[in-house]
Tab-separated table of C-alpha atoms and ligand atoms in Angstrom:
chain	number	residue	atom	x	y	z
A	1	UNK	CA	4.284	11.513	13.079
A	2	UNK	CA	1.246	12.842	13.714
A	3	UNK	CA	-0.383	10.038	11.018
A	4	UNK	CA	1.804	7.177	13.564
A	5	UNK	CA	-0.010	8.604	17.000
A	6	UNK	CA	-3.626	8.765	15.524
A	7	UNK	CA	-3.014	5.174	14.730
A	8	UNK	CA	-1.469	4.506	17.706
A	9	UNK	CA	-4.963	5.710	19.063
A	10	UNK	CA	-7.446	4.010	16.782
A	11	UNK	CA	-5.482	0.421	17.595
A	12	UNK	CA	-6.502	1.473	21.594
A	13	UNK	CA	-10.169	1.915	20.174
A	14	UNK	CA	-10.055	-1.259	18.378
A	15	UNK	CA	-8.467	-3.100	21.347
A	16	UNK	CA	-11.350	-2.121	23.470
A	17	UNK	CA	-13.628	-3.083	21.151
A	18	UNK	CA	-11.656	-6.527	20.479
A	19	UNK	CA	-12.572	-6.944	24.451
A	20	UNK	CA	-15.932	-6.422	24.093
A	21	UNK	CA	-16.339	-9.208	21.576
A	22	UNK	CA	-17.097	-6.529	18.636
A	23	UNK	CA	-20.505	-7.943	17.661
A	24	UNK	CA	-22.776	-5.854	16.071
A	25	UNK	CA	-25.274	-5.859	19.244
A	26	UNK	CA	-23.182	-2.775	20.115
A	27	UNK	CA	-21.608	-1.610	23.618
A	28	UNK	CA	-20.422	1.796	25.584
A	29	UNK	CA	-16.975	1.165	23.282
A	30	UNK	CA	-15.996	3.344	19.938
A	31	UNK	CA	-16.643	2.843	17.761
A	32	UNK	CA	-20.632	3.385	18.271
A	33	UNK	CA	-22.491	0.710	17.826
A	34	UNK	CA	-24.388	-0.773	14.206
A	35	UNK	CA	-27.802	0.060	15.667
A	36	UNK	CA	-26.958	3.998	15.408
A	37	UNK	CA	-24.597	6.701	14.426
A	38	UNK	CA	-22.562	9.207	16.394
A	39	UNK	CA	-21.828	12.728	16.014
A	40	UNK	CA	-18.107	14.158	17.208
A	41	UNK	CA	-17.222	16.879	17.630
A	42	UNK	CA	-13.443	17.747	15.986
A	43	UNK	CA	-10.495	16.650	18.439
A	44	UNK	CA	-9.134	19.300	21.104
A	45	UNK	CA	-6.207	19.563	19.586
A	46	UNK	CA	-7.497	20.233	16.131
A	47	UNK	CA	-8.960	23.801	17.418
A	48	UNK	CA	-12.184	22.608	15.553
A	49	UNK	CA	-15.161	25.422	15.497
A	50	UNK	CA	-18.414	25.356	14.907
A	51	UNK	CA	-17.825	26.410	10.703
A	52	UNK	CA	-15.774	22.971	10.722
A	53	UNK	CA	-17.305	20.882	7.511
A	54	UNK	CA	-19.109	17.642	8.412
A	55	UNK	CA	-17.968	14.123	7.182
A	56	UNK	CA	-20.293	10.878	7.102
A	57	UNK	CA	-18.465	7.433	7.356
A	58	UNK	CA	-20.809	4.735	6.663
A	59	UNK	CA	-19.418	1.690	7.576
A	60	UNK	CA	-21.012	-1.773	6.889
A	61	UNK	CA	-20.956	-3.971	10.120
A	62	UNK	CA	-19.440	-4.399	13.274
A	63	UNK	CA	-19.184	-7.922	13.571
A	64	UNK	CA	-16.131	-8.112	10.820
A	65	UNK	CA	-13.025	-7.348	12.281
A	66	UNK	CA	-11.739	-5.045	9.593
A	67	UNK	CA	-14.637	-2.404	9.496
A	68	UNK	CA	-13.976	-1.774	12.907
A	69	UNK	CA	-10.564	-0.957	12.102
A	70	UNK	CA	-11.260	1.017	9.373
A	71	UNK	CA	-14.483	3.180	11.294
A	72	UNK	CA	-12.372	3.555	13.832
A	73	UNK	CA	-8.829	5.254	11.610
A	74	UNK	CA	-10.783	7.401	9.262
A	75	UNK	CA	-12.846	8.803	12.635
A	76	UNK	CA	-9.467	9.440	14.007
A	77	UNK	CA	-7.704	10.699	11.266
A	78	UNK	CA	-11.189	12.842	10.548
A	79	UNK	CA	-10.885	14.315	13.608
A	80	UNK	CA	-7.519	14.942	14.188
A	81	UNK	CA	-7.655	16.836	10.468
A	82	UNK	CA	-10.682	19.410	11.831
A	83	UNK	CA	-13.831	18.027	10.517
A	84	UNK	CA	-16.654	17.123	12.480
A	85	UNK	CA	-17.706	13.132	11.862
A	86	UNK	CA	-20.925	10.862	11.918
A	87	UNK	CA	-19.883	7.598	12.153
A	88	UNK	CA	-22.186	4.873	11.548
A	89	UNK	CA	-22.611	0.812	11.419
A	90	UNK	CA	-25.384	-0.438	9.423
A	91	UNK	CA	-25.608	-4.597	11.054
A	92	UNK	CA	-24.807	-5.188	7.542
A	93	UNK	CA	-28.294	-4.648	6.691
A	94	UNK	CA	-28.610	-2.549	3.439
A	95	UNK	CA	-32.530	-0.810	4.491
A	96	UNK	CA	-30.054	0.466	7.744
A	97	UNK	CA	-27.460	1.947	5.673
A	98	UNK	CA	-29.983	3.474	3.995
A	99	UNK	CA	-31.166	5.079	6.684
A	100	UNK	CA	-28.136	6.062	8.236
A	101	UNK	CA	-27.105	7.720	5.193
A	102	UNK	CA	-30.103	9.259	4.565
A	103	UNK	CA	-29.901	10.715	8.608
A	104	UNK	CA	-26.476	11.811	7.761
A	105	UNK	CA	-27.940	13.809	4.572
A	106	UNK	CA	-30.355	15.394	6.657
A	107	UNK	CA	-27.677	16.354	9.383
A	108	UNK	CA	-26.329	18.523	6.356
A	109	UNK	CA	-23.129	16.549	5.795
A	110	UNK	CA	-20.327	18.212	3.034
A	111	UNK	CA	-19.216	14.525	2.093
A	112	UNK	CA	-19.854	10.636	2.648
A	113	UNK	CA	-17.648	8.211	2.922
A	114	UNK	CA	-19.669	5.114	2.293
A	115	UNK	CA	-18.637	1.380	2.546
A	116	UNK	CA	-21.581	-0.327	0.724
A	117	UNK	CA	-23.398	-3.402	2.059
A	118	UNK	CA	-24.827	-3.691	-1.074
A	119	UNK	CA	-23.006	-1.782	-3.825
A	120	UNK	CA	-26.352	-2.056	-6.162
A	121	UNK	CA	-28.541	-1.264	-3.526
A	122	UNK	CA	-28.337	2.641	-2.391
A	123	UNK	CA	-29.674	4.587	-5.191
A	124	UNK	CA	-31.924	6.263	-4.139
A	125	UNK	CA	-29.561	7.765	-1.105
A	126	UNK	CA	-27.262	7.984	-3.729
A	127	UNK	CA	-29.449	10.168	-6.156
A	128	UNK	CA	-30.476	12.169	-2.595
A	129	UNK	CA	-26.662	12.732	-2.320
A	130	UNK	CA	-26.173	13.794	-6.093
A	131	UNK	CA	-29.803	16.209	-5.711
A	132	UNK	CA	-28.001	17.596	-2.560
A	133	UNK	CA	-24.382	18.416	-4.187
A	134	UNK	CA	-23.074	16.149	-1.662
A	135	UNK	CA	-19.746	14.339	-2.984
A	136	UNK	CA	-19.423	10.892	-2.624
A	137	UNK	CA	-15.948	8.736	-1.745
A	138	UNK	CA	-17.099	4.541	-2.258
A	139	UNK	CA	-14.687	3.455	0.214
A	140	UNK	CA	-12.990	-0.053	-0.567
A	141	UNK	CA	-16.388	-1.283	-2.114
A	142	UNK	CA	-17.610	0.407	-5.365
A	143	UNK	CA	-21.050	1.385	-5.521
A	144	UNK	CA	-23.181	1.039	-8.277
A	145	UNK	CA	-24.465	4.791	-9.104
A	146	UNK	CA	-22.592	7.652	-10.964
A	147	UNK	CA	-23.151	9.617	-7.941
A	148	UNK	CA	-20.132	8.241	-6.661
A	149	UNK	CA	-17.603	10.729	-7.663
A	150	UNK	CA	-14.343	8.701	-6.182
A	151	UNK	CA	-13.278	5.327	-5.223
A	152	UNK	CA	-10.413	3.916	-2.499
A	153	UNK	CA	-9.950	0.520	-2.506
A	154	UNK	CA	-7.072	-1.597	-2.733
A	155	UNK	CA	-6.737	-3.456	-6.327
A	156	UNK	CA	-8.655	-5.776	-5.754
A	157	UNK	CA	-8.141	-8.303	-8.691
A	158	UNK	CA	-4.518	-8.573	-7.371
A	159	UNK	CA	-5.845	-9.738	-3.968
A	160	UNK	CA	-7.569	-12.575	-5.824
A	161	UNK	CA	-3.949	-13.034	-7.696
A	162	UNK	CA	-1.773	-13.141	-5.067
A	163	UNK	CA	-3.966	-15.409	-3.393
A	164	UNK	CA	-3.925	-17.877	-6.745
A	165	UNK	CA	-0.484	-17.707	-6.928
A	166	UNK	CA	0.292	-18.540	-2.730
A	167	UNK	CA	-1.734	-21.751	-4.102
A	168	UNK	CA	0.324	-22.213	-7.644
A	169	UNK	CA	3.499	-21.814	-5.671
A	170	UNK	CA	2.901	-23.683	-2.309
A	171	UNK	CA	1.709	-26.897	-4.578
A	172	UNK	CA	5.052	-25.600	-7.020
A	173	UNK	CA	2.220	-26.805	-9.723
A	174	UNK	CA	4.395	-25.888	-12.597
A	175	UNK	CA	7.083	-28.635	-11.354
A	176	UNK	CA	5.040	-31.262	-9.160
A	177	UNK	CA	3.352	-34.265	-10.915
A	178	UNK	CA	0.113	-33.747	-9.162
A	179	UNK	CA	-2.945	-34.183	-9.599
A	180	UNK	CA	-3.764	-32.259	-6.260
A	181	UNK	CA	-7.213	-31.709	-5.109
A	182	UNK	CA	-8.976	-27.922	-4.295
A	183	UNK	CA	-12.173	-26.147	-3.573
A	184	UNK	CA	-12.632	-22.772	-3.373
A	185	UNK	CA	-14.851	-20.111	-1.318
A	186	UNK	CA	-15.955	-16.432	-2.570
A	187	UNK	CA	-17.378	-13.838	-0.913
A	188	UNK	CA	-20.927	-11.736	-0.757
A	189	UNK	CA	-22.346	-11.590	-4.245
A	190	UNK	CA	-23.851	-8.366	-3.271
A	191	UNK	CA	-19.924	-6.739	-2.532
A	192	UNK	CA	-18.720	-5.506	-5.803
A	193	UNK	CA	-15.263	-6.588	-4.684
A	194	UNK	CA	-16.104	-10.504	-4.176
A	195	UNK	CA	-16.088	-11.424	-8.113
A	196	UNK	CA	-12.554	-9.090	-8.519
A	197	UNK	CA	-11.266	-11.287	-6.206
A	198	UNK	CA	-12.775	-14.478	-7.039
A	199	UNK	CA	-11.816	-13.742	-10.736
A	200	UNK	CA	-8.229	-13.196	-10.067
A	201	UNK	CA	-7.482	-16.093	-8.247
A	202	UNK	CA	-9.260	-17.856	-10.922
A	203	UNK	CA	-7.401	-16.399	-13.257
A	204	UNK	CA	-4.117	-17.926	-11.844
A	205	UNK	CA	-5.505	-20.955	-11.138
A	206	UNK	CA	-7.878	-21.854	-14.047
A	207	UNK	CA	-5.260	-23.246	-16.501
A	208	UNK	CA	-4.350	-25.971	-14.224
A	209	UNK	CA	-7.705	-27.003	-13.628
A	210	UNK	CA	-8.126	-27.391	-17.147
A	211	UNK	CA	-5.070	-29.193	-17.543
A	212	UNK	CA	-6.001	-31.665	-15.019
A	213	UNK	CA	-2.791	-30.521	-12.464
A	214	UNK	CA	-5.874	-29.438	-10.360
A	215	UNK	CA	-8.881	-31.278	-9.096
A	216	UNK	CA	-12.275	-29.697	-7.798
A	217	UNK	CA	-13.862	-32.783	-6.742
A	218	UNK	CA	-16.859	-30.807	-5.404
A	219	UNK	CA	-17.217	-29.698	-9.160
A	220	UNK	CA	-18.181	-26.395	-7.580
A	221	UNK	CA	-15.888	-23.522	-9.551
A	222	UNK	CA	-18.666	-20.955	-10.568
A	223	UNK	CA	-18.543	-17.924	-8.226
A	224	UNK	CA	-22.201	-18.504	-7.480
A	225	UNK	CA	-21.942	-21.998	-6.070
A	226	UNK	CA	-19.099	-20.782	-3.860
A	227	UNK	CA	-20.199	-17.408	-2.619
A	228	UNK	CA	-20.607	-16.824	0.839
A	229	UNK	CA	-23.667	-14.494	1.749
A	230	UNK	CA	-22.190	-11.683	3.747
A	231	UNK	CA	-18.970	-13.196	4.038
A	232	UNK	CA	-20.874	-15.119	7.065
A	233	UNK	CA	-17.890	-17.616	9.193
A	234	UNK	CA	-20.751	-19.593	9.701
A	235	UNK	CA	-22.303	-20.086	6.435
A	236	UNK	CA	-18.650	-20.722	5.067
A	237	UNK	CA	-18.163	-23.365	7.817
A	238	UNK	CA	-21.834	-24.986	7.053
A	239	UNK	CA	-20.844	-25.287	3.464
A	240	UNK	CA	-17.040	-26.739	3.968
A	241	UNK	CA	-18.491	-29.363	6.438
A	242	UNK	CA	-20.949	-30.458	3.564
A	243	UNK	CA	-18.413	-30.707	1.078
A	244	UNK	CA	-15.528	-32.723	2.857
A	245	UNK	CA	-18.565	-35.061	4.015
A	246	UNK	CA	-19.863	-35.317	0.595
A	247	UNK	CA	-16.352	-35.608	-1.478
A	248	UNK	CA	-13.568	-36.434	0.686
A	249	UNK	CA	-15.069	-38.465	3.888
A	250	UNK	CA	-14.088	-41.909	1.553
A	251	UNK	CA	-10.219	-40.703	1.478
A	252	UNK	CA	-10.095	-38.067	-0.829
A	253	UNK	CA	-6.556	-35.884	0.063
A	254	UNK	CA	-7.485	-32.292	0.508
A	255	UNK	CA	-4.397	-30.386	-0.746
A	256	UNK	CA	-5.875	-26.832	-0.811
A	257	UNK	CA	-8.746	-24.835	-0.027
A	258	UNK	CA	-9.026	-21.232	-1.807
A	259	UNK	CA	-10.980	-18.371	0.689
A	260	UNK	CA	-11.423	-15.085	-0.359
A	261	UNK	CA	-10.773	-13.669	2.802
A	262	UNK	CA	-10.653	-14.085	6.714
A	263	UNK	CA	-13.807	-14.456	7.950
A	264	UNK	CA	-14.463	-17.298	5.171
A	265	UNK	CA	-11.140	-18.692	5.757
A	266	UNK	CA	-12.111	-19.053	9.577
A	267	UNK	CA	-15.188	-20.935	8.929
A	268	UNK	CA	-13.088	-23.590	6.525
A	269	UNK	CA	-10.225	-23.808	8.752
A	270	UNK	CA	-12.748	-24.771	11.843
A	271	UNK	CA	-14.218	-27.391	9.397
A	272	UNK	CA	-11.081	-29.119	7.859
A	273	UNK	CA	-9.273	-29.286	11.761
A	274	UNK	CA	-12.412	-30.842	12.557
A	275	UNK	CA	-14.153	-33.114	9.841
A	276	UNK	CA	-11.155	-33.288	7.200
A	277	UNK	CA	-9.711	-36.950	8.337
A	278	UNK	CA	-6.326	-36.855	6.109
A	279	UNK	CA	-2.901	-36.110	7.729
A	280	UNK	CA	-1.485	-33.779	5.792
A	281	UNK	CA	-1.533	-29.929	6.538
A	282	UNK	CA	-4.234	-28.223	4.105
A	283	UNK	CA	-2.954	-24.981	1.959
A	284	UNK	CA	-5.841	-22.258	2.886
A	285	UNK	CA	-5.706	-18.610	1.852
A	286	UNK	CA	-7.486	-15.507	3.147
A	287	UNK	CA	-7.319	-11.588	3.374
A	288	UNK	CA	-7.788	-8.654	6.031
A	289	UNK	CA	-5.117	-9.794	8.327
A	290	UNK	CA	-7.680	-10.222	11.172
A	291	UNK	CA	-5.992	-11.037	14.336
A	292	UNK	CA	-7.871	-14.566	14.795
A	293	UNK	CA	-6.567	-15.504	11.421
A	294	UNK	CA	-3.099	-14.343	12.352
A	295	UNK	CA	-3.438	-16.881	15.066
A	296	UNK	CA	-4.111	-19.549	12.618
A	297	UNK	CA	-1.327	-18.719	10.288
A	298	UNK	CA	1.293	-18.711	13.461
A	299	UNK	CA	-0.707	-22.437	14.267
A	300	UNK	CA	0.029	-23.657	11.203
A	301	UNK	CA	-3.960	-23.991	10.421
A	302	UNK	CA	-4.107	-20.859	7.939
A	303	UNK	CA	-1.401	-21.176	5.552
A	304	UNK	CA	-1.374	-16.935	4.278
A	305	UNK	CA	-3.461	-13.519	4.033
A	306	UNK	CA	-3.612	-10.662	1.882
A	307	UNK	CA	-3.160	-7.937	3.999
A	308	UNK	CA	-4.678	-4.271	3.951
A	309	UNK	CA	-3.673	-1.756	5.314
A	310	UNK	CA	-6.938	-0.029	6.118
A	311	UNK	CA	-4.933	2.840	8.037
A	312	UNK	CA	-3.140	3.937	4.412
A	313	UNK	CA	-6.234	3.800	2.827
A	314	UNK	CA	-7.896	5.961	5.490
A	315	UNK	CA	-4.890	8.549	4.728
A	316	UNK	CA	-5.926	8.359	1.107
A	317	UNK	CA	-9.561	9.289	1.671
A	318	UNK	CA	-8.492	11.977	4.497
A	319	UNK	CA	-6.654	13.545	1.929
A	320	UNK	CA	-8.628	12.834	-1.445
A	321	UNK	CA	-11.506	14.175	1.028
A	322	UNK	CA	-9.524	17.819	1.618
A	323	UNK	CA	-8.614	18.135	-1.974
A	324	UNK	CA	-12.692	18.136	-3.041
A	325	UNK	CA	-13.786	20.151	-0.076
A	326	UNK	CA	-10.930	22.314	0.029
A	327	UNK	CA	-10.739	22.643	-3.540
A	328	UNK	CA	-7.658	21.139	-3.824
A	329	UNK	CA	-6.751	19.056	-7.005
A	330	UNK	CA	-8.555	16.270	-6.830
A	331	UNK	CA	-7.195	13.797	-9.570
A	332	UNK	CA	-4.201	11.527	-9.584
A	333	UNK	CA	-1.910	14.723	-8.948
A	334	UNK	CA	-2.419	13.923	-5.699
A	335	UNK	CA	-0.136	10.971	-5.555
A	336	UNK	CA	2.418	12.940	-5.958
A	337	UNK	CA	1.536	15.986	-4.410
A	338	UNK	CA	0.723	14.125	-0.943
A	339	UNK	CA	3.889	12.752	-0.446
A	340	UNK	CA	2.522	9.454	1.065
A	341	UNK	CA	5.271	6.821	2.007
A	342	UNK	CA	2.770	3.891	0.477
A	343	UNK	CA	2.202	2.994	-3.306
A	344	UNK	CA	-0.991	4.148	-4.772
A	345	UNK	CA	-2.458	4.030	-8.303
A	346	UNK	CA	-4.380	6.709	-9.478
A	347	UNK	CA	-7.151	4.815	-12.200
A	348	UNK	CA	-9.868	6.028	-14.751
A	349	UNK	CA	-10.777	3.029	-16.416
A	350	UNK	CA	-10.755	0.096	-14.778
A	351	UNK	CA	-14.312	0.593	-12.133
A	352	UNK	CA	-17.675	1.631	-13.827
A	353	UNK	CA	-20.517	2.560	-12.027
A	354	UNK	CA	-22.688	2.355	-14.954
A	355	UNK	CA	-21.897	1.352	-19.007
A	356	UNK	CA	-19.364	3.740	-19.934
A	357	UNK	CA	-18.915	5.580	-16.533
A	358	UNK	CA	-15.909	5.033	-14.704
A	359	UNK	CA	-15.411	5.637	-11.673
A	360	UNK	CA	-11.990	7.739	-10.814
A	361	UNK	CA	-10.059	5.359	-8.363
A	362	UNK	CA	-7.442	5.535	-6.549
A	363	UNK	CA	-6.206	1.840	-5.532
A	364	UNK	CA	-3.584	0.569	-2.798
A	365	UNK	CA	-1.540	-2.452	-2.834
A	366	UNK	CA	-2.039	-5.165	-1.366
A	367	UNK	CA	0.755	-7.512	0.761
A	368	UNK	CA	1.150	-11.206	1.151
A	369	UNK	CA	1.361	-12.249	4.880
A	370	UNK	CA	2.928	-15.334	5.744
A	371	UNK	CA	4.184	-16.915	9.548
A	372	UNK	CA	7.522	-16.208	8.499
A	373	UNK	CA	7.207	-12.631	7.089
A	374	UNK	CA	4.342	-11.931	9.458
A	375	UNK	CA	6.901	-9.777	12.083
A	376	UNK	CA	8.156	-7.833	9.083
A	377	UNK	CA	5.286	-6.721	7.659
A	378	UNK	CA	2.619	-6.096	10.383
A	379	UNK	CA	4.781	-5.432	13.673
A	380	UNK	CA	7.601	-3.626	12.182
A	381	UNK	CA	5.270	-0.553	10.630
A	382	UNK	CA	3.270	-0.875	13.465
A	383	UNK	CA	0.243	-2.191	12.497
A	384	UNK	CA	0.031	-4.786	15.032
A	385	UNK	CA	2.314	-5.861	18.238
A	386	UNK	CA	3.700	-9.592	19.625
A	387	UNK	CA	1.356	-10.628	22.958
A	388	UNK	CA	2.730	-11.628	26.028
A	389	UNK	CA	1.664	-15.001	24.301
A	390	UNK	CA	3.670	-14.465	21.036
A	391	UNK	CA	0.522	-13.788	19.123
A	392	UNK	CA	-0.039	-10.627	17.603
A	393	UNK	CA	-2.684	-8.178	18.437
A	394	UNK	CA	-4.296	-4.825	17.774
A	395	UNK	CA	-2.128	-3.000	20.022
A	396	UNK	CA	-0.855	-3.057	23.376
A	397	UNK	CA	-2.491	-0.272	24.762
B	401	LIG	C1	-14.534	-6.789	1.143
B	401	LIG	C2	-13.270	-6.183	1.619
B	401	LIG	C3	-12.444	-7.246	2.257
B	401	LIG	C4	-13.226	-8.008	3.313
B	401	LIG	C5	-14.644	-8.308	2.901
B	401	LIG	C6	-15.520	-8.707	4.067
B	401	LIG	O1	-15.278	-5.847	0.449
B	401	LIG	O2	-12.543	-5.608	0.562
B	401	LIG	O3	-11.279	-6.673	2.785
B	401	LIG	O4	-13.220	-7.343	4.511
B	401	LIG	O5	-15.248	-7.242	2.246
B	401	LIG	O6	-15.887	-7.627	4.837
C-alpha cells in the first residue's frame, strides 16, 4: 500500500511537471531542474535523522518524458524508505553528469544511482566512486566501468523482440504474400541499451529481409545509419522526412516503420501523417509508454509501445539499494526474499562492463501496449488514468 500512495504521489509530481512543458530549461516544479541537483531531506513520515545514509540519483535529462518519471519514483520511494536524496538532471550532457556526480561524491553520498548519458563516458567519476568505496547501481543503462557493482534495467533485447514481432505479426509475414516495404530507427549510439534493442528487433525481423518478404528501400539496416543521436524527436523527424522524399515520394507503399522507442517514434509519426502520400495506415512501433505516444496509439497514428514500468524498477533499486547498505543479501536471493508482485530476473552473465566482467543484473519485463489492451495494462495497475477527453494521463491529481 504504502508502494501504491508514493506512486500515487510521484504521478502528482510528474503531472506538474507535464504542465510546465518538462523541458530541460528547468522550473519551480520537482523534480529540480537539469541545470542543478537538489538535496532532501527524508519524508516526515519516515522519522528521518540526521545519521540517515545519503543516496545520489543521477538522472540523464529532463526533456524525455520517462526520466522524469523515473527521478521523480525513486526520489519518492527514497524518501519515503529514510534516506536522504540528491537528485540530479544532467541536460543530457555527459561533462554535466560528470559534474553532478562528482558534487554528489563530494556531498559524501553512501550510493549512486546513475542513469548514464553516455555509458562509456564516466570513468573517471566512476574510478572516484570505486577510490571512495561508494557502490554503484547503473540504473536501466549499463555503464561501461567495473565500478558498477549492480545493474536494473528491463531486458532489453526483448524490448527490441517484442517490437520485431508487433511488426512480423501485424504484416502476419509468415502467411501474407508480401513483399511489404520497412525502415527502421535506433536509438543513441552512446546508450548501451540502443544496439540491445536494435539487435533484437533485428533479430526477428532479419530473416525476412533476407528472404525478400521484407523491403528496406532506403537500404539503410546497419544500426549506425539509423541511430538517432540522443534519441532527439527532431533529428528522427529530419531523417524520416528525407527518406520518404528520397524513396517513397514516386509511390512507394510504406507498410511499416520500426522505432526504438517514443520519442523516435514521435518524430516518424509527425513525418509519415505529413509527407507520406499513400492511404494506407503505417505499422510504427515504440517504447516508454509516454503519454503523447499513448495519444497516437488511441489516434490510430502509433500502432504499439513497449511499456516500462519505471515505478517497479524503482522498487527494485529501493530495495537492491537496502540490501548493500544495510547489509542485506544482495544477490538474486532477493527475488524471492522481497516478495515483489512483478517478474524479475536475477542475471550474471549476460551485461559486461569490461571483457570478462559481468555485471550482476537484475532485469524486468517488459509489456506490449496496444489501443485495445491499453486500459488493461496501464489504467488498471494504476500507472496512468482516462482524461476527461478519453486520453490517458499521468494522473489525475
Ligand atoms: C533508453 C531507455 C528507454 C528510452 C531511451 C530514451 O536507455 O531504456 O526506455 O527512454 O533510453 O531515453
Amino acid at each position: 500500500m504504502k508502494k501504491f500512495l508514493a506512486t500515487i504521489l510521484a504521478l502528482t509530481m510528474i503531472l506538474a511537471l507535464a504542465a510546465c512543458g518538462g523541458n530541460d530549461s528547468g522550473s519551480s516544479s520537482a523534480p529540480p531542474a537539469d541545470s542543478g541537483s537538489q538535496s532532501s531531506e527524508p519524508a516526515a513520515s519516515s522519522g528521518g535523522n540526521g545519521d540517515a545514509k545519503t543516496v545520489g540519483i543521477a538522472m540523464p535529462t529532463q526533456s524525455l518524458e520517462r526520466w522524469n518519471r523515473d527521478g521523480a519514483y525513486l526520489d519518492e520511494q527514497f524518501k519515503a524508505a529514510g534516506y536522504n536524496t540528491i537528485v540530479t538532471y544532467s541536460d543530457n550532457k555527459n561533462e554535466q553528469q560528470v559534474n553532478d556526480i562528482q558534487n554528489m561524491l563530494a556531498q559524501g553520498v553512501d550510493l549512486l544511482i546513475i542513469a548514464a548519458i553516455d555509458g562509456n563516458a564516466l570513468n573517471t567519476v566512476m574510478n572516484d566512486a570505486g577510490a571512495a568505496g561508494v557502490p554503484v547501481i547503473a540504473y536501466d543503462r549499463l555503464i561501461m566501468n567495473d565500478n558498477a557493482s549492480y545493474y536494473v534495467s528491463f531486458d532489453n533485447y526483448t524490448v527490441g523482440k517484442l517490437q520485431g514481432e508487433y511488426v512480423r505479426d501485424a504484416l502476419d509475414l509468415d502467411n501474407a504474400a508480401g513483399p511489404f516495404n520497412i525502415e527502421f530507427t535506433a536509438g543513441d549510439p552512446a546508450d548501451n541499451n540502443a544496439g540491445y534493442f536494435f539487435n533484437g528487433a533485428m533479430d526477428v525481423l532479419k530473416p525476412y529481409i533476407e528472404s525478400g518478404k521484407l523491403v528496406v528501400p532506403s537500404g539503410q539496416t546497419e544500426f549506425s545509419a539509423v541511430a538517432t543521436d540522443q534519441w532527439q524527436t527532431d533529428v528522427a523527424l529530419d531523417r524520416a522526412q528525407n527518406v520518404l522524399a528520397s524513396f517513397y515520394s514516386g509511390g512507394a507503399k510504406l507498410d511499416a516503420w520500426l522505432c526504438s522507442n517514443d520519442s523516435t517514434s514521435l518524430g516518424v509519426a509527425q513525418a509519415v501523417t505529413a509527407d507520406y502520400a499513400g492511404g494506407n495506415s503505417v505499422i510504427i512501433t515504440g517504447q516508454d509508454g509516454d503519454v503523447a505516444n499513448l495519444r497516437n496509439i488511441k489516434d490510430g497514428v502509433q500502432s504499439m509501445t513497449v511499456y516500462k514500468a519505471v515505478a517497479n524498477e524503482a522498487v527494485v533499486t529501493l530495495d537492491l539499494a537496502k540490501a548493500i547498505l544495510d547489509s542485506g543479501t544482495a544477490d538474486g536471493s532477493l527475488i524471492s526474499a522481497s516478495g515483489w508482485d512483478f517478474a524479475c530476473d536475477y542475471d550474471t552473465t549476460s551485461y559486461q562492463t569490461s571483457d570478462g566482467h559481468n555485471c550482476p543484473s537484475f532485469l524486468l519485463v517488459p509489456d506490449v501496449v496496444t489501443a485495445d489492451n491499453m486500459e488493461e495494462k496501464l489504467v488498471t495497475p494504476g500507472y496512468y488514468v482516462v482524461g476527461a477527453d478519453g486520453y490517458l494521463e499521468a494522473t489525475n491529481g
